[in-house]
XYZ file of N, CA and C in Angstrom:
540
model
N 10.577 -43.083 -20.002
C 10.776 -43.129 -19.052
C 10.955 -41.571 -18.463
N 10.068 -41.097 -17.517
C 10.437 -39.389 -16.972
C 11.675 -39.469 -16.433
N 12.264 -38.516 -16.283
C 13.509 -38.155 -15.914
C 13.175 -37.627 -14.503
N 14.333 -38.063 -13.379
C 13.666 -37.750 -11.853
C 14.603 -36.457 -12.031
N 13.850 -35.177 -11.165
C 14.745 -34.245 -11.102
C 15.699 -34.152 -10.249
N 17.007 -33.600 -10.832
C 18.142 -33.858 -9.860
C 18.508 -32.304 -8.939
N 17.725 -31.396 -9.657
C 18.163 -30.049 -9.011
C 17.489 -29.711 -7.837
N 16.988 -30.995 -7.121
C 15.726 -30.273 -5.650
C 16.772 -30.425 -4.965
N 16.620 -29.546 -3.897
C 17.183 -29.501 -2.845
C 16.562 -29.224 -1.658
N 16.809 -30.008 -0.790
C 15.805 -29.736 0.657
C 16.497 -29.106 1.895
N 15.822 -28.229 2.252
C 16.133 -27.158 3.636
C 16.622 -28.317 4.612
N 17.915 -27.768 4.858
C 18.409 -28.867 5.651
C 17.448 -28.932 7.310
N 16.955 -27.823 7.544
C 16.125 -27.706 8.766
C 14.807 -28.625 8.422
N 14.555 -28.803 7.192
C 13.348 -29.556 6.962
C 13.681 -30.916 6.698
N 14.904 -31.574 6.693
C 15.213 -32.818 5.940
C 14.769 -33.556 7.010
N 15.092 -33.749 8.309
C 14.611 -34.638 9.435
C 13.184 -34.888 9.259
N 12.175 -34.217 9.259
C 10.908 -34.131 9.104
C 10.524 -34.875 7.956
N 11.202 -34.389 6.492
C 10.927 -35.288 5.292
C 11.167 -36.785 5.431
N 12.677 -37.026 6.052
C 12.913 -38.344 6.108
C 12.130 -39.075 7.087
N 11.686 -38.456 8.393
C 10.476 -39.223 8.999
C 9.310 -39.650 8.391
N 8.976 -38.867 7.600
C 7.535 -38.910 6.955
C 7.689 -39.919 5.709
N 8.960 -39.923 5.044
C 9.225 -41.050 4.039
C 9.339 -42.146 4.785
N 10.037 -42.469 5.240
C 9.817 -43.546 6.265
C 8.956 -44.281 6.568
N 7.655 -43.618 7.131
C 6.324 -44.166 7.332
C 5.754 -44.572 6.014
N 6.102 -43.712 4.954
C 4.934 -44.383 3.645
C 5.774 -45.228 2.652
N 7.305 -45.667 3.087
C 7.742 -46.809 2.061
C 7.149 -47.888 2.471
N 6.509 -48.131 3.617
C 6.018 -49.528 4.082
C 4.561 -49.649 3.254
N 3.883 -48.465 3.457
C 2.564 -48.105 2.677
C 2.695 -48.554 1.448
N 3.679 -48.148 0.719
C 4.392 -48.253 -1.129
C 4.340 -49.903 -1.415
N 5.035 -50.549 -0.495
C 5.557 -52.056 -0.339
C 4.216 -52.495 -0.597
N 3.096 -52.385 0.129
C 2.026 -53.054 0.152
C 1.112 -52.856 -1.432
N 1.367 -52.264 -1.879
C 0.535 -51.413 -2.599
C 0.752 -52.114 -4.209
N -0.478 -52.506 -4.850
C -0.635 -52.891 -6.551
C 0.184 -52.145 -7.069
N 1.028 -52.420 -8.318
C 1.856 -51.566 -9.085
C 1.189 -50.418 -9.921
N 0.006 -50.721 -10.200
C -1.335 -49.884 -10.841
C -1.257 -48.785 -9.638
N -1.465 -48.797 -8.387
C -1.462 -47.757 -7.518
C -0.261 -46.821 -7.122
N 0.681 -48.233 -7.117
C 2.319 -47.243 -7.359
C 2.414 -46.067 -8.359
N 1.978 -46.623 -9.359
C 2.394 -45.689 -10.786
C 1.041 -44.303 -10.484
N 0.054 -44.456 -10.061
C -0.740 -43.467 -9.794
C -0.102 -42.273 -8.585
N 0.263 -43.056 -7.534
C 0.739 -42.390 -6.689
C 2.195 -41.509 -7.214
N 3.113 -42.302 -7.565
C 4.183 -41.746 -8.622
C 3.794 -40.499 -9.226
N 2.201 -40.520 -10.006
C 1.973 -39.443 -10.993
C 1.389 -38.342 -10.094
N 0.772 -38.811 -8.967
C 0.445 -37.687 -8.231
C 1.789 -36.743 -7.502
N 2.849 -37.714 -6.916
C 3.739 -36.893 -6.436
C 4.530 -35.963 -7.568
N 4.322 -36.681 -9.042
C 5.114 -35.800 -9.826
C 4.280 -34.346 -10.135
N 3.168 -34.786 -10.171
C 2.457 -33.420 -10.257
C 2.746 -32.413 -8.900
N 2.511 -32.920 -7.872
C 2.527 -32.144 -6.607
C 3.748 -31.418 -6.786
N 4.910 -32.286 -7.262
C 6.638 -31.699 -7.120
C 6.335 -30.449 -8.328
N 5.889 -30.406 -9.614
C 5.685 -29.340 -10.550
C 5.023 -28.247 -9.589
N 3.682 -28.364 -9.207
C 2.938 -27.787 -8.378
C 3.892 -26.762 -7.581
N 4.754 -27.408 -6.749
C 5.644 -26.887 -5.651
C 6.583 -26.278 -6.356
N 7.291 -26.603 -7.380
C 8.211 -25.938 -7.884
C 7.899 -24.853 -8.641
N 6.599 -24.685 -9.205
C 5.664 -23.675 -9.850
C 5.572 -22.207 -8.502
N 4.838 -23.181 -7.513
C 4.642 -22.009 -6.459
C 5.822 -21.466 -5.756
N 6.979 -22.169 -5.748
C 8.555 -21.874 -5.122
C 8.730 -20.860 -5.986
N 8.773 -20.954 -7.109
C 9.218 -19.389 -8.102
C 8.453 -18.476 -8.177
N 7.021 -18.792 -8.128
C 6.118 -17.676 -7.506
C 6.164 -17.100 -6.371
N 6.761 -17.782 -5.515
C 7.132 -17.103 -3.579
C 8.343 -16.568 -4.158
N 9.105 -16.768 -4.409
C 10.789 -16.006 -4.945
C 10.434 -15.001 -5.750
N 9.780 -14.945 -6.744
C 9.258 -13.521 -7.537
C 8.649 -12.467 -6.376
N 7.414 -13.022 -5.756
C 6.952 -12.186 -4.594
C 8.020 -11.355 -3.535
N 8.646 -12.423 -3.443
C 9.861 -11.969 -2.269
C 10.966 -11.094 -2.755
N 11.173 -11.066 -4.276
C 11.731 -10.212 -4.755
C 11.260 -8.470 -4.876
N 9.955 -9.191 -5.642
C 9.284 -7.634 -5.436
C 8.844 -7.230 -4.237
N 8.749 -7.747 -3.086
C 8.718 -7.082 -1.815
C 10.041 -6.625 -1.350
N 11.255 -7.252 -1.538
C 12.560 -6.589 -1.530
C 12.283 -5.175 -2.223
N 12.331 -5.183 -3.520
C 12.313 -4.107 -4.127
C 11.440 -2.812 -3.576
N 9.984 -3.304 -3.111
C 9.523 -2.183 -2.569
C 9.862 -1.843 -1.170
N 10.666 -2.959 -0.371
C 10.779 -2.321 0.894
C 12.367 -1.202 0.776
N 12.790 -1.426 -0.645
C 14.307 -0.533 -0.789
C 13.874 0.817 -1.167
N 12.682 0.434 -2.233
C 12.033 1.929 -2.345
C 11.613 2.716 -1.429
N 10.721 1.746 -0.506
C 10.070 2.779 0.829
C 11.616 3.498 1.674
N 12.534 2.659 1.975
C 13.511 3.150 2.369
C 14.260 4.283 1.371
N 14.444 4.087 0.458
C 14.947 5.513 -0.429
C 14.006 6.814 -0.376
N 12.556 6.179 -0.270
C 11.643 7.386 -0.424
C 11.767 8.311 1.241
N 11.908 7.176 2.459
C 11.961 7.666 3.646
C 13.235 8.651 3.785
N 14.391 7.511 3.244
C 15.844 8.171 3.847
C 16.152 9.688 2.647
N 15.770 9.770 1.630
C 15.966 10.778 0.690
C 14.906 11.855 0.695
N 14.109 11.751 1.261
C 13.186 12.798 1.190
C 13.610 14.146 1.377
N 12.845 15.159 0.911
C 13.422 16.257 0.987
C 12.855 17.369 2.218
N 12.187 16.525 3.009
C 11.534 16.816 4.653
C 12.373 16.064 5.438
N 12.449 16.538 6.567
C 12.994 15.627 7.930
C 12.409 14.894 7.987
N 12.157 13.393 8.508
C 11.320 12.617 9.014
C 11.465 11.853 10.032
N 10.923 12.231 11.339
C 11.287 11.547 12.379
C 10.367 10.226 13.221
N 10.806 9.392 13.752
C 9.671 8.378 14.399
C 10.474 8.590 15.914
N 9.206 8.957 16.551
C 9.932 9.216 17.927
C 8.772 8.403 18.883
N 9.765 7.887 20.058
C 8.752 7.237 21.192
C 7.757 8.276 22.012
N 7.282 7.513 22.830
C 6.394 8.527 23.625
C 7.088 9.586 24.578
N 8.383 9.296 24.694
C 9.082 10.183 25.597
C 9.999 11.433 24.737
N 9.647 11.280 23.498
C 10.347 12.003 22.128
C 11.606 11.652 21.981
N 11.956 10.925 22.502
C 13.041 9.932 22.039
C 13.275 9.526 20.648
N 14.037 9.858 19.834
C 14.369 9.412 18.489
C 14.532 8.129 18.378
N 13.591 7.411 17.552
C 13.675 5.888 17.469
C 14.638 5.769 15.886
N 14.270 6.660 14.985
C 14.528 6.688 13.510
C 14.315 7.981 12.988
N 15.457 8.758 12.212
C 15.583 9.733 11.496
C 16.249 9.336 9.931
N 15.602 10.199 9.367
C 16.083 9.950 7.407
C 16.951 11.215 7.808
N 17.804 11.196 6.521
C 18.907 12.203 6.195
C 18.769 13.591 6.133
N 17.749 13.947 5.752
C 17.215 15.475 5.857
C 17.141 15.905 7.528
N 16.439 14.869 8.343
C 16.384 15.007 9.681
C 17.596 15.406 10.200
N 18.359 14.160 10.110
C 19.862 14.372 10.546
C 20.700 15.610 10.328
N 20.615 15.846 9.151
C 21.448 17.228 8.605
C 20.321 18.609 9.607
N 19.496 18.531 9.213
C 18.596 19.810 10.273
C 19.090 19.655 11.549
N 19.274 18.504 12.372
C 19.678 18.437 13.773
C 21.288 18.492 13.613
N 21.924 18.365 12.782
C 23.131 18.629 12.998
C 24.186 17.184 13.163
N 23.712 15.902 12.757
C 24.184 14.878 13.366
C 23.992 13.872 12.422
N 24.830 12.623 12.829
C 24.407 11.425 11.659
C 23.350 10.592 12.227
N 22.791 9.593 11.370
C 21.458 9.450 11.753
C 21.748 8.369 12.951
N 22.541 7.333 12.879
C 22.615 7.071 14.127
C 23.076 7.616 15.341
N 23.610 8.647 15.450
C 23.608 9.262 16.670
C 22.889 9.770 17.277
N 21.791 9.721 16.478
C 20.796 10.524 16.876
C 19.748 9.611 17.486
N 19.684 8.178 17.769
C 18.906 7.307 18.146
C 19.015 7.414 19.577
N 17.870 7.263 19.998
C 17.447 7.908 21.908
C 17.394 8.630 22.538
N 18.281 9.779 21.577
C 18.031 10.828 22.184
C 16.878 11.704 21.551
N 16.693 12.674 23.027
C 15.280 13.287 22.892
C 15.587 14.587 21.718
N 14.168 14.130 20.909
C 14.175 15.937 19.858
C 14.083 17.112 20.791
N 13.702 17.232 21.739
C 14.184 18.596 22.749
C 15.116 18.793 22.825
N 16.508 17.795 22.928
C 17.734 18.690 22.810
C 18.265 19.469 21.819
N 17.503 19.339 20.844
C 18.072 20.032 19.481
C 17.102 21.356 19.346
N 16.118 21.643 19.935
C 15.129 22.608 19.846
C 15.742 23.874 20.989
N 15.820 24.994 20.411
C 16.336 26.127 21.157
C 15.228 26.658 22.343
N 16.381 26.903 23.538
C 15.463 27.282 24.698
C 13.778 27.847 24.607
N 14.091 28.877 23.833
C 12.734 29.580 23.489
C 11.754 28.821 23.156
N 11.770 27.804 22.562
C 10.683 26.834 22.286
C 10.274 25.695 22.462
N 11.262 25.463 23.703
C 10.869 24.335 24.428
C 9.526 23.934 25.242
N 8.671 25.140 25.382
C 7.403 24.787 25.825
C 6.540 24.680 24.948
N 6.606 25.436 23.671
C 5.977 24.885 22.631
C 5.941 23.603 22.035
N 7.321 23.209 22.106
C 7.079 21.733 21.610
C 6.726 20.773 22.340
N 7.341 20.865 23.869
C 6.589 20.080 24.752
C 4.796 20.008 24.964
N 4.339 20.835 24.737
C 2.818 21.137 24.698
C 2.078 20.624 23.170
N 3.126 20.950 22.336
C 2.874 20.175 20.988
C 2.813 18.718 21.053
N 4.022 18.170 21.388
C 4.080 16.669 21.572
C 3.006 15.927 22.371
N 2.812 16.397 23.782
C 1.809 16.109 24.533
C 0.773 16.095 24.181
N 0.194 17.167 23.255
C -1.374 17.198 22.683
C -1.467 16.242 21.579
N -0.341 15.832 21.045
C -0.466 14.799 19.655
C -1.016 13.153 20.698
N 0.086 13.262 21.623
C 0.093 11.957 22.273
C -1.545 11.775 23.334
N -1.823 12.904 23.725
C -2.915 12.630 24.740
C -4.361 12.611 23.853
N -4.319 13.772 22.680
C -5.941 13.698 21.705
C -5.574 12.608 20.794
N -4.473 12.049 20.356
C -4.367 11.452 19.129
C -4.506 12.024 17.806
N -4.946 13.163 17.945
C -4.937 14.237 16.895
C -3.642 14.662 16.238
N -3.207 14.873 15.117
C -2.181 15.611 14.151
C -2.186 16.945 14.876
N -0.664 17.514 14.990
C -0.469 18.850 15.201
C 0.549 19.434 14.400
N 0.520 20.815 14.590
C 1.777 21.531 13.936
C 2.144 22.458 14.888
N 3.306 22.646 14.627
C 4.021 24.157 15.506
C 5.417 24.265 14.434
N 5.861 25.976 15.119
C 6.888 26.292 14.158
C 7.903 26.384 15.420
N 9.038 25.876 15.147
C 10.200 25.723 16.257
C 11.607 26.123 15.584
N 12.304 26.587 16.497
C 13.953 26.695 15.957
C 14.552 25.697 16.694
N 15.531 25.068 15.513
C 16.475 24.070 16.101
C 17.641 25.012 16.120
N 18.422 24.252 17.140
C 19.541 24.740 17.736
C 20.302 23.780 18.249
N 21.577 23.994 18.017
C 22.650 23.029 18.700
C 23.365 23.659 19.898
N 23.782 23.182 20.742
C 24.248 24.137 21.892
C 23.492 25.314 22.086
N 22.231 25.929 21.601
C 21.621 26.907 21.614
C 21.882 27.609 20.444
N 22.990 27.540 19.990
C 23.158 28.311 18.727
C 21.989 28.067 17.792
N 21.425 29.412 16.868
C 20.516 29.235 16.211
C 20.781 28.483 14.862
N 19.936 27.281 14.791
C 20.421 26.922 13.142
C 19.294 26.904 12.394
N 18.015 26.569 12.646
C 17.196 26.795 11.260
C 15.755 26.969 12.286
N 14.817 27.486 11.483
C 13.356 27.698 11.806
C 12.900 26.197 11.264
N 12.114 25.574 11.792
C 11.392 24.768 10.990
C 9.647 24.799 11.340
N 9.138 23.957 10.433
C 7.760 23.687 10.743
C 7.717 22.298 10.990
N 7.133 21.981 11.930
C 6.716 20.319 12.526
C 5.580 20.131 12.444
N 5.590 18.898 11.993
C 3.724 18.373 11.496
C 3.960 16.964 12.461
N 3.513 16.486 13.227
C 3.255 15.317 13.988
C 2.168 14.440 14.257
N 1.794 13.478 13.861
C 0.474 12.485 13.805
C 1.059 11.342 14.968
N 0.043 10.805 15.882
C 0.201 9.440 16.364
C 0.043 8.377 15.126
N 1.048 7.479 15.919
C 0.902 6.009 14.981
C 0.985 4.876 16.261
N 0.553 3.532 15.523
C 0.627 2.317 16.556
C 1.817 2.180 17.642
N 2.290 1.946 18.395
C 3.318 0.942 19.078
C 3.603 1.702 20.558
N 3.155 2.603 21.196
C 2.623 4.106 20.766
C 4.208 4.869 20.447
N 4.109 5.153 19.024
C 5.348 6.024 18.611
C 4.185 7.146 17.872
N 5.020 8.336 17.282
C 4.353 9.105 16.648
C 5.544 9.563 15.445
N 5.121 10.072 14.202
C 5.858 10.454 13.453
C 5.611 11.838 13.170
N 6.625 12.453 12.976
C 7.097 13.857 12.853
C 7.821 14.204 11.632
N 7.276 15.359 11.078
C 8.088 15.787 9.757
C 8.668 17.198 10.355
N 9.698 17.434 9.363
C 10.371 19.064 9.973
C 10.691 19.287 8.599
N 10.186 20.543 8.742
C 10.497 21.557 7.341
C 11.306 22.790 7.484
N 12.537 22.990 6.682
C 13.252 24.257 6.885
C 12.094 25.652 6.348
N 11.773 26.799 7.088
C 11.083 27.468 6.949
C 12.038 28.702 7.008
N 13.095 28.666 6.988
C 14.065 29.424 7.464
C 13.908 30.915 6.724
N 13.938 30.881 5.110
C 13.894 31.834 4.210
C 12.481 32.245 4.122
N 11.555 31.435 4.765
C 10.049 32.062 4.424
C 10.074 33.204 5.478
N 10.548 32.634 6.663
C 10.390 33.853 7.661
C 11.009 35.025 7.565
């Protein structure tokens, strides 16, 4: 006689639904012939094994997805260029470590601040035209800017911006101070 698995756990959120369905099938089983009950048990055992295998495959896929997410986060956060996700008003939604370093702030401090706050006065018009054109046309754009903190020159950067869904845009900033 086959052993009944004891390591099965039912999600507490699903248990009431499972109990309800089980109570409906108990009446059907009581009216069945012994041979039909054995066939039904066999089908349930097969289904249990299938679900166990599927559950393990799902756990592996979830683990792979988590690894991919972590790799993406590392790729984004530790890239050698600054990555910024900006909303349609040029407010920073997310910034990687290099962008935060270029802007002289911690990443969380940057959230909801306008990128223009970190651009020196002499480059404000160029930045606003660049940003507006990317949002209006949907075409990628590039420009050179000077980043400043309280209008003290920090670095000269090359900025590349593309439109993305939601509406947001993705901007990269690369230090070109030593090239100029």
